[in-house]
JSON list of C-alpha atoms in Angstrom, two decimals:
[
{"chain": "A", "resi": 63, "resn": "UNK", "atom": "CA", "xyz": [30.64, -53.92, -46.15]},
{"chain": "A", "resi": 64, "resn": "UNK", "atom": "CA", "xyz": [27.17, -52.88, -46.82]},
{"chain": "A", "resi": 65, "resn": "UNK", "atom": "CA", "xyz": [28.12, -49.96, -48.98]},
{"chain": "A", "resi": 66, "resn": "UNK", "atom": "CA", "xyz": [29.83, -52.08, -51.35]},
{"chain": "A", "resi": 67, "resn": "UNK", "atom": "CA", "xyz": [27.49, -54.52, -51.87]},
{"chain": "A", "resi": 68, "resn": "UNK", "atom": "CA", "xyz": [24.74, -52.32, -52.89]},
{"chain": "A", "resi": 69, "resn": "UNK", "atom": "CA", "xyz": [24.37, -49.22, -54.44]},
{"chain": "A", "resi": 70, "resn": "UNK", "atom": "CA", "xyz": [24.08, -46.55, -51.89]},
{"chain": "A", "resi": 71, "resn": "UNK", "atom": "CA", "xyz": [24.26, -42.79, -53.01]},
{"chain": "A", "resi": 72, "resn": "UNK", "atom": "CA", "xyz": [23.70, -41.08, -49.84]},
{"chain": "A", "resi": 73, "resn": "UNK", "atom": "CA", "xyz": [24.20, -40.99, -46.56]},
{"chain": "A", "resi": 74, "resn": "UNK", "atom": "CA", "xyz": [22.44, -39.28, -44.05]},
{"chain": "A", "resi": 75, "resn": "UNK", "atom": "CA", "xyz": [24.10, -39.01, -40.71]},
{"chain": "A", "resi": 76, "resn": "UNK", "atom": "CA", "xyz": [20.94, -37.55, -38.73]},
{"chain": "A", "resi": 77, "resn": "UNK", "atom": "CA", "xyz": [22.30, -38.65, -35.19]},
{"chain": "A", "resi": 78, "resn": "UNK", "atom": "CA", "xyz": [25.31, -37.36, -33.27]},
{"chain": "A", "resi": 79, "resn": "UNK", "atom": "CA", "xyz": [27.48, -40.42, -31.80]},
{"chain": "A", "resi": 80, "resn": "UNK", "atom": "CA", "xyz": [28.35, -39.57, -28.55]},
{"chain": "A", "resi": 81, "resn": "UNK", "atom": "CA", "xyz": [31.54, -37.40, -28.52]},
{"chain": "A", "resi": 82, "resn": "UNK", "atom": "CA", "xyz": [33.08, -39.14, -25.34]},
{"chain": "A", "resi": 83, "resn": "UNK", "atom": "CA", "xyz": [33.32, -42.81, -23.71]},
{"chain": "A", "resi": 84, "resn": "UNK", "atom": "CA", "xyz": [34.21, -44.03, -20.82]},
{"chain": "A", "resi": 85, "resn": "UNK", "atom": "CA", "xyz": [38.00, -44.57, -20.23]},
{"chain": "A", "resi": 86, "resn": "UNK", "atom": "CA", "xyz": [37.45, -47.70, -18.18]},
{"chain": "A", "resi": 87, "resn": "UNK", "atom": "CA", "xyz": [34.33, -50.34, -18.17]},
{"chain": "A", "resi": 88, "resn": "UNK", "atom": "CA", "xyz": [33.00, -51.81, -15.13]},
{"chain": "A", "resi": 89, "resn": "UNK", "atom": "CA", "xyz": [31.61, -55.47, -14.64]},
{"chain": "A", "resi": 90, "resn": "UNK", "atom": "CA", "xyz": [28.79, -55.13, -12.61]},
{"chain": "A", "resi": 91, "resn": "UNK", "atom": "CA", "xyz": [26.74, -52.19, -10.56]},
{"chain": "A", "resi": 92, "resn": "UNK", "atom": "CA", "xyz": [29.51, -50.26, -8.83]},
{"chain": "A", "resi": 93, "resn": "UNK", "atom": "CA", "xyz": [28.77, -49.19, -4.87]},
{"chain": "A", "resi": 94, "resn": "UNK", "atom": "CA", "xyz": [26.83, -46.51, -4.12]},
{"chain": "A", "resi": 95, "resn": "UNK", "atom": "CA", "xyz": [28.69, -45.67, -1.17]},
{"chain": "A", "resi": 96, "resn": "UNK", "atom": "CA", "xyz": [31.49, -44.02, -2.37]},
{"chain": "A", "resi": 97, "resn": "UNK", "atom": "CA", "xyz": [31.73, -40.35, -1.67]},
{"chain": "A", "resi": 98, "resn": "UNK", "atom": "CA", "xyz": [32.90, -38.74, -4.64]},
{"chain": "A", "resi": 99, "resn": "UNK", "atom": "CA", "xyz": [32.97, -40.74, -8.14]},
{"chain": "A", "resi": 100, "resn": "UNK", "atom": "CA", "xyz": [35.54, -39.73, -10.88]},
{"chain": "A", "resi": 101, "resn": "UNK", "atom": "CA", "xyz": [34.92, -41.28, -14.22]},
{"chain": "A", "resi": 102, "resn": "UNK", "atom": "CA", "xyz": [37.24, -40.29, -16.96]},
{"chain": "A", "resi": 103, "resn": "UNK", "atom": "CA", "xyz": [36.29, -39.79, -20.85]},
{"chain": "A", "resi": 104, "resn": "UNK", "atom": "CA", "xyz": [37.95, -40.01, -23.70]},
{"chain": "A", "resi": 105, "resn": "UNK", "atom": "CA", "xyz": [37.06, -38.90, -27.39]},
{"chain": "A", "resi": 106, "resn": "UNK", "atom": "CA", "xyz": [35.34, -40.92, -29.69]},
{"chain": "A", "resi": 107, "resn": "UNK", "atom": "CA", "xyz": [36.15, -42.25, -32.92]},
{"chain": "A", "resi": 108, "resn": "UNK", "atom": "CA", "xyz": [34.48, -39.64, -35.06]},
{"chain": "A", "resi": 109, "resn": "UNK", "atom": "CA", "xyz": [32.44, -42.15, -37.34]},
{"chain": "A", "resi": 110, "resn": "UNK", "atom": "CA", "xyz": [31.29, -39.66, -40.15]},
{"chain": "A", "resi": 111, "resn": "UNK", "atom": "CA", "xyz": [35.02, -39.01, -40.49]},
{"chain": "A", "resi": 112, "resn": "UNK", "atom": "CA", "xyz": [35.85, -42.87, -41.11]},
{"chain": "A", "resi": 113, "resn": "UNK", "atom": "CA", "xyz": [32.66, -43.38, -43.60]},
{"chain": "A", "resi": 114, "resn": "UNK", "atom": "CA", "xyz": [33.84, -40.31, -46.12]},
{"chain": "A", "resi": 115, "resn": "UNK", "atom": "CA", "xyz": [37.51, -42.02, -45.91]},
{"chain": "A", "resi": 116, "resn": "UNK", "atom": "CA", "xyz": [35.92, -45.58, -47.22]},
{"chain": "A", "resi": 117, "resn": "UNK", "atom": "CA", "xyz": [33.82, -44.48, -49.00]},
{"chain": "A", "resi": 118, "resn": "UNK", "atom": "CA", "xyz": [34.72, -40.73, -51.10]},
{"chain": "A", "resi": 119, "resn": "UNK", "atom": "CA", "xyz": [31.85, -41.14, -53.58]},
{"chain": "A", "resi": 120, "resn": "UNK", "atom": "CA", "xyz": [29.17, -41.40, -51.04]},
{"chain": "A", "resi": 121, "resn": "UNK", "atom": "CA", "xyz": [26.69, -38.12, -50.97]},
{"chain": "A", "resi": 122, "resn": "UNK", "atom": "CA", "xyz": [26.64, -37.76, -47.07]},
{"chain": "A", "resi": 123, "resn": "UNK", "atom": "CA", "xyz": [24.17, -35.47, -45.30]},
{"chain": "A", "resi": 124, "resn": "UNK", "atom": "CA", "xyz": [25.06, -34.60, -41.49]},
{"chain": "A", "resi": 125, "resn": "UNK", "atom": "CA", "xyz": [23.30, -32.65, -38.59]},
{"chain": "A", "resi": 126, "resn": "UNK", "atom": "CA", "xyz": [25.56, -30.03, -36.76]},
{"chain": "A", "resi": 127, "resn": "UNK", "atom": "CA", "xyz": [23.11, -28.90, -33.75]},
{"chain": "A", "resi": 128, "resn": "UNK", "atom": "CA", "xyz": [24.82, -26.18, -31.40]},
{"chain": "A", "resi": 129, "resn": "UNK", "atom": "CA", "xyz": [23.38, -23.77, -28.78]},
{"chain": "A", "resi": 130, "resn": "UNK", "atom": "CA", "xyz": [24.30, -20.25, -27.29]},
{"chain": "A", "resi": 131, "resn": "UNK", "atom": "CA", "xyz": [25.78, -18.85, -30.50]},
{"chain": "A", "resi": 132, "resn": "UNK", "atom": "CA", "xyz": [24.80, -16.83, -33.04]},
{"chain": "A", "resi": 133, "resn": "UNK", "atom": "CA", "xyz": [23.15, -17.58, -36.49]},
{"chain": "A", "resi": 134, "resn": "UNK", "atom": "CA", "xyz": [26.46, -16.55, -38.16]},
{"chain": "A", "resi": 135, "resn": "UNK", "atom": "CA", "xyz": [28.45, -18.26, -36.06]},
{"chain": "A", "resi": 136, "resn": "UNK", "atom": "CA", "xyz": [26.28, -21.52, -36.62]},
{"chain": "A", "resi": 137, "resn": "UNK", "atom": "CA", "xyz": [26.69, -20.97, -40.47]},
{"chain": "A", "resi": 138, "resn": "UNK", "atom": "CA", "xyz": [30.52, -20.52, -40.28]},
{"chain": "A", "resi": 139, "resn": "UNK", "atom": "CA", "xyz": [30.72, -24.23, -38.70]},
{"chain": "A", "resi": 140, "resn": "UNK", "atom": "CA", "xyz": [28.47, -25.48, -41.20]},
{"chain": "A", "resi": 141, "resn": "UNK", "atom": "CA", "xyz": [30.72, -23.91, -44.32]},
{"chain": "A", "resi": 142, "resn": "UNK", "atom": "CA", "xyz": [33.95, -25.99, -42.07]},
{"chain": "A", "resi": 143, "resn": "UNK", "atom": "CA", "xyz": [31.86, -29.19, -41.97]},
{"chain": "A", "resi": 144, "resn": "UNK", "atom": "CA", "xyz": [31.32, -28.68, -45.91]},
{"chain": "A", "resi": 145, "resn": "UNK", "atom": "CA", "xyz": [35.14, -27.98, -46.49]},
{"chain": "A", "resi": 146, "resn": "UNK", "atom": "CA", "xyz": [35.99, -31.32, -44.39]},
{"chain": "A", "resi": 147, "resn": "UNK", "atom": "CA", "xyz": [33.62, -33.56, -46.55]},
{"chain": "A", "resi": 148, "resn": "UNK", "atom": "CA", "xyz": [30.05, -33.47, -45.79]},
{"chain": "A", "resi": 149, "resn": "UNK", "atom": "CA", "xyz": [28.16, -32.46, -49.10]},
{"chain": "A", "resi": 150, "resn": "UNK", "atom": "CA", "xyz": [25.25, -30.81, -46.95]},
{"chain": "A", "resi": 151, "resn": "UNK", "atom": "CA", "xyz": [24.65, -30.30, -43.55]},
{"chain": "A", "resi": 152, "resn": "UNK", "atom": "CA", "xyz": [21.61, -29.69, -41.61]},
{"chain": "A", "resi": 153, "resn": "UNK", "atom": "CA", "xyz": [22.56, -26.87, -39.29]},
{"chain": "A", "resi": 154, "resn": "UNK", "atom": "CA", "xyz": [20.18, -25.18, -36.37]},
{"chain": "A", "resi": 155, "resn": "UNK", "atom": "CA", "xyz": [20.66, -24.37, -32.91]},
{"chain": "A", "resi": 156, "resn": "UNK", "atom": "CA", "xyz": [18.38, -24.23, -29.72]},
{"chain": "A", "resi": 157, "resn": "UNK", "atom": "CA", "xyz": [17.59, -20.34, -30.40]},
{"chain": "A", "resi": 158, "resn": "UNK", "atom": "CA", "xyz": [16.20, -20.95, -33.54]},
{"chain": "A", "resi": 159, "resn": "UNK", "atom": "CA", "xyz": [12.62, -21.80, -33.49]},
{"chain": "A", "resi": 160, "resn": "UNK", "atom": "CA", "xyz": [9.45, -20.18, -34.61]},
{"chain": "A", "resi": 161, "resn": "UNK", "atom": "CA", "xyz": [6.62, -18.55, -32.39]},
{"chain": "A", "resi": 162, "resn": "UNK", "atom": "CA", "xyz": [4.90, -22.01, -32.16]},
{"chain": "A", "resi": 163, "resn": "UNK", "atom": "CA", "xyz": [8.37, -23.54, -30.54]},
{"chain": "A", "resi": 164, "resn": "UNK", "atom": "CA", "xyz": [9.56, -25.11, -33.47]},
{"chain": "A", "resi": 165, "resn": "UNK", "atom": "CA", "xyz": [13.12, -25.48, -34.27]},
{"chain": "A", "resi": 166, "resn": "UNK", "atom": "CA", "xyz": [14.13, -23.99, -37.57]},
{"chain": "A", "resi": 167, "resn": "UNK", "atom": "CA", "xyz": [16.74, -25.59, -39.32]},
{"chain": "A", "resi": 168, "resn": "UNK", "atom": "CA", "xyz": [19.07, -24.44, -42.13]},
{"chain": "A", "resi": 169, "resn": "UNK", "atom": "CA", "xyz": [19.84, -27.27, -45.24]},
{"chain": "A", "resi": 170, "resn": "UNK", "atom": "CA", "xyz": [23.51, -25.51, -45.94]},
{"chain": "A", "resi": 171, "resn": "UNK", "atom": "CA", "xyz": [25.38, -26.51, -49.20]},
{"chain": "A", "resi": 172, "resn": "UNK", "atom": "CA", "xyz": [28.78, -25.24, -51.01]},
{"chain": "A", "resi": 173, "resn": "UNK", "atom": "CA", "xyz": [28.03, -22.13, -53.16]},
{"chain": "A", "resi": 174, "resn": "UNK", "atom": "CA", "xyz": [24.12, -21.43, -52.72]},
{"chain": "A", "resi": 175, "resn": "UNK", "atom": "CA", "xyz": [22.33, -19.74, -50.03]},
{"chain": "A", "resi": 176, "resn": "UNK", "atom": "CA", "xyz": [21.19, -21.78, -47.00]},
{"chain": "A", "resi": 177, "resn": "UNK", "atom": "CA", "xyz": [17.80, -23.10, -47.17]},
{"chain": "A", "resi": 178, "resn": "UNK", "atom": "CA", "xyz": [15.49, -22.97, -44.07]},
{"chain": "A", "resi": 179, "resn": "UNK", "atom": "CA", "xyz": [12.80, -25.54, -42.66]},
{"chain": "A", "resi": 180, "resn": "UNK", "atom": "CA", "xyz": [11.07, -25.86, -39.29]},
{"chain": "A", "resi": 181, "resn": "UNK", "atom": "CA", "xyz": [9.53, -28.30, -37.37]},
{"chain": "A", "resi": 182, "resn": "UNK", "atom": "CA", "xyz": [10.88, -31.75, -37.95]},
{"chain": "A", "resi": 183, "resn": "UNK", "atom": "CA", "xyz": [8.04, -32.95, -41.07]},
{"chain": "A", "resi": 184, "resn": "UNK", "atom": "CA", "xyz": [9.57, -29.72, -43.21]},
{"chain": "A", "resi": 185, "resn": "UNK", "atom": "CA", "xyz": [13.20, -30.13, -42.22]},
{"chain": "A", "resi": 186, "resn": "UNK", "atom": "CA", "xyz": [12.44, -34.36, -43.98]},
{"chain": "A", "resi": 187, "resn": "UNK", "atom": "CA", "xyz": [10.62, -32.77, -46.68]},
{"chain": "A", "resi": 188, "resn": "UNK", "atom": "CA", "xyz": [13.24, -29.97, -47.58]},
{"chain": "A", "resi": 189, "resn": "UNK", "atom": "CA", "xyz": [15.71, -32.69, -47.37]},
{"chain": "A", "resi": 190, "resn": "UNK", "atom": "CA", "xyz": [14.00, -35.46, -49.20]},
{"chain": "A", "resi": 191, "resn": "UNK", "atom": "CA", "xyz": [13.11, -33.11, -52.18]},
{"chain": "A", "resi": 192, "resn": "UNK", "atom": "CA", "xyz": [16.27, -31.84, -52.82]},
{"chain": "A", "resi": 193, "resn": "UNK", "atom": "CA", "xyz": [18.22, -35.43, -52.69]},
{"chain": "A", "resi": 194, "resn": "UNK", "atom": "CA", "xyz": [15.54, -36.68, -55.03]},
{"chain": "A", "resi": 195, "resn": "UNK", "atom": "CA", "xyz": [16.20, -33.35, -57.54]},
{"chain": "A", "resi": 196, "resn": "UNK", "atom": "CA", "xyz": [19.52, -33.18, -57.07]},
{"chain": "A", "resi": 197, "resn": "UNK", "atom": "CA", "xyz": [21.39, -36.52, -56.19]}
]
């Protein structure tokens, strides 16, 4: 409803909704005595999915994060995420990072070579800059 009342150009999905929910809610604390508790999950709605359906025009940014993989490998699910809507993603892993422990980040778009940032201030900056050039 927002998005239609005002002029939004992009959206920028920075944070991952939880890929799983409970099956079943509980009223209440459950007991702690039990010996062995099962809960069951089941996939969530995938919510950047539903926004690019409603809304085709919108410029959307999204985060893919991923660990124990290679660079390549990262990049590869970054170009599918492109192919299935998202206009840039913000790709990195946990074994990316510089000397000083900060994660490095790569701003990946259709046709041009990824762009890399690190440390969390850069990775805004990168991303801010080329919106503001380019969107």
């Amino acid at each position: 409803q927002i998005l239609e009342s005002h002029a939004i150009q992009t959206g920028i999905f920075s944070a991952a909704v939880a890929d799983y929910r409970p099956a079943e809610v509980f009223d209440g604390k459950l007991s702690s005595g039990q010996a062995q508790l099962t809960l069951k999950l089941i996939p969530t709605e995938k919510v950047i999915q539903q926004v690019r359906q409603q809304f085709p025009e919108l410029y959307m940014v999204t985060f893919k994060y991923e660990e124990q993989l290679t660079h390549e490998a990262l990049m590869q699910i970054a170009q599918t995420r492109l192919a299935s809507g998202s206009d840039m993603v913000i790709a990195n892993r946990g074994e990316e990072s510089d000397p000083q422990g900060e994660q490095v980040a790569w701003l990946v778009l259709p046709n041009q070579p990824a762009i890399s940032a690190t440390g969390k201030a850069e990775i805004a900056k990168v991303l801010l800059n080329y919106l503001e050039r380019n969107v």
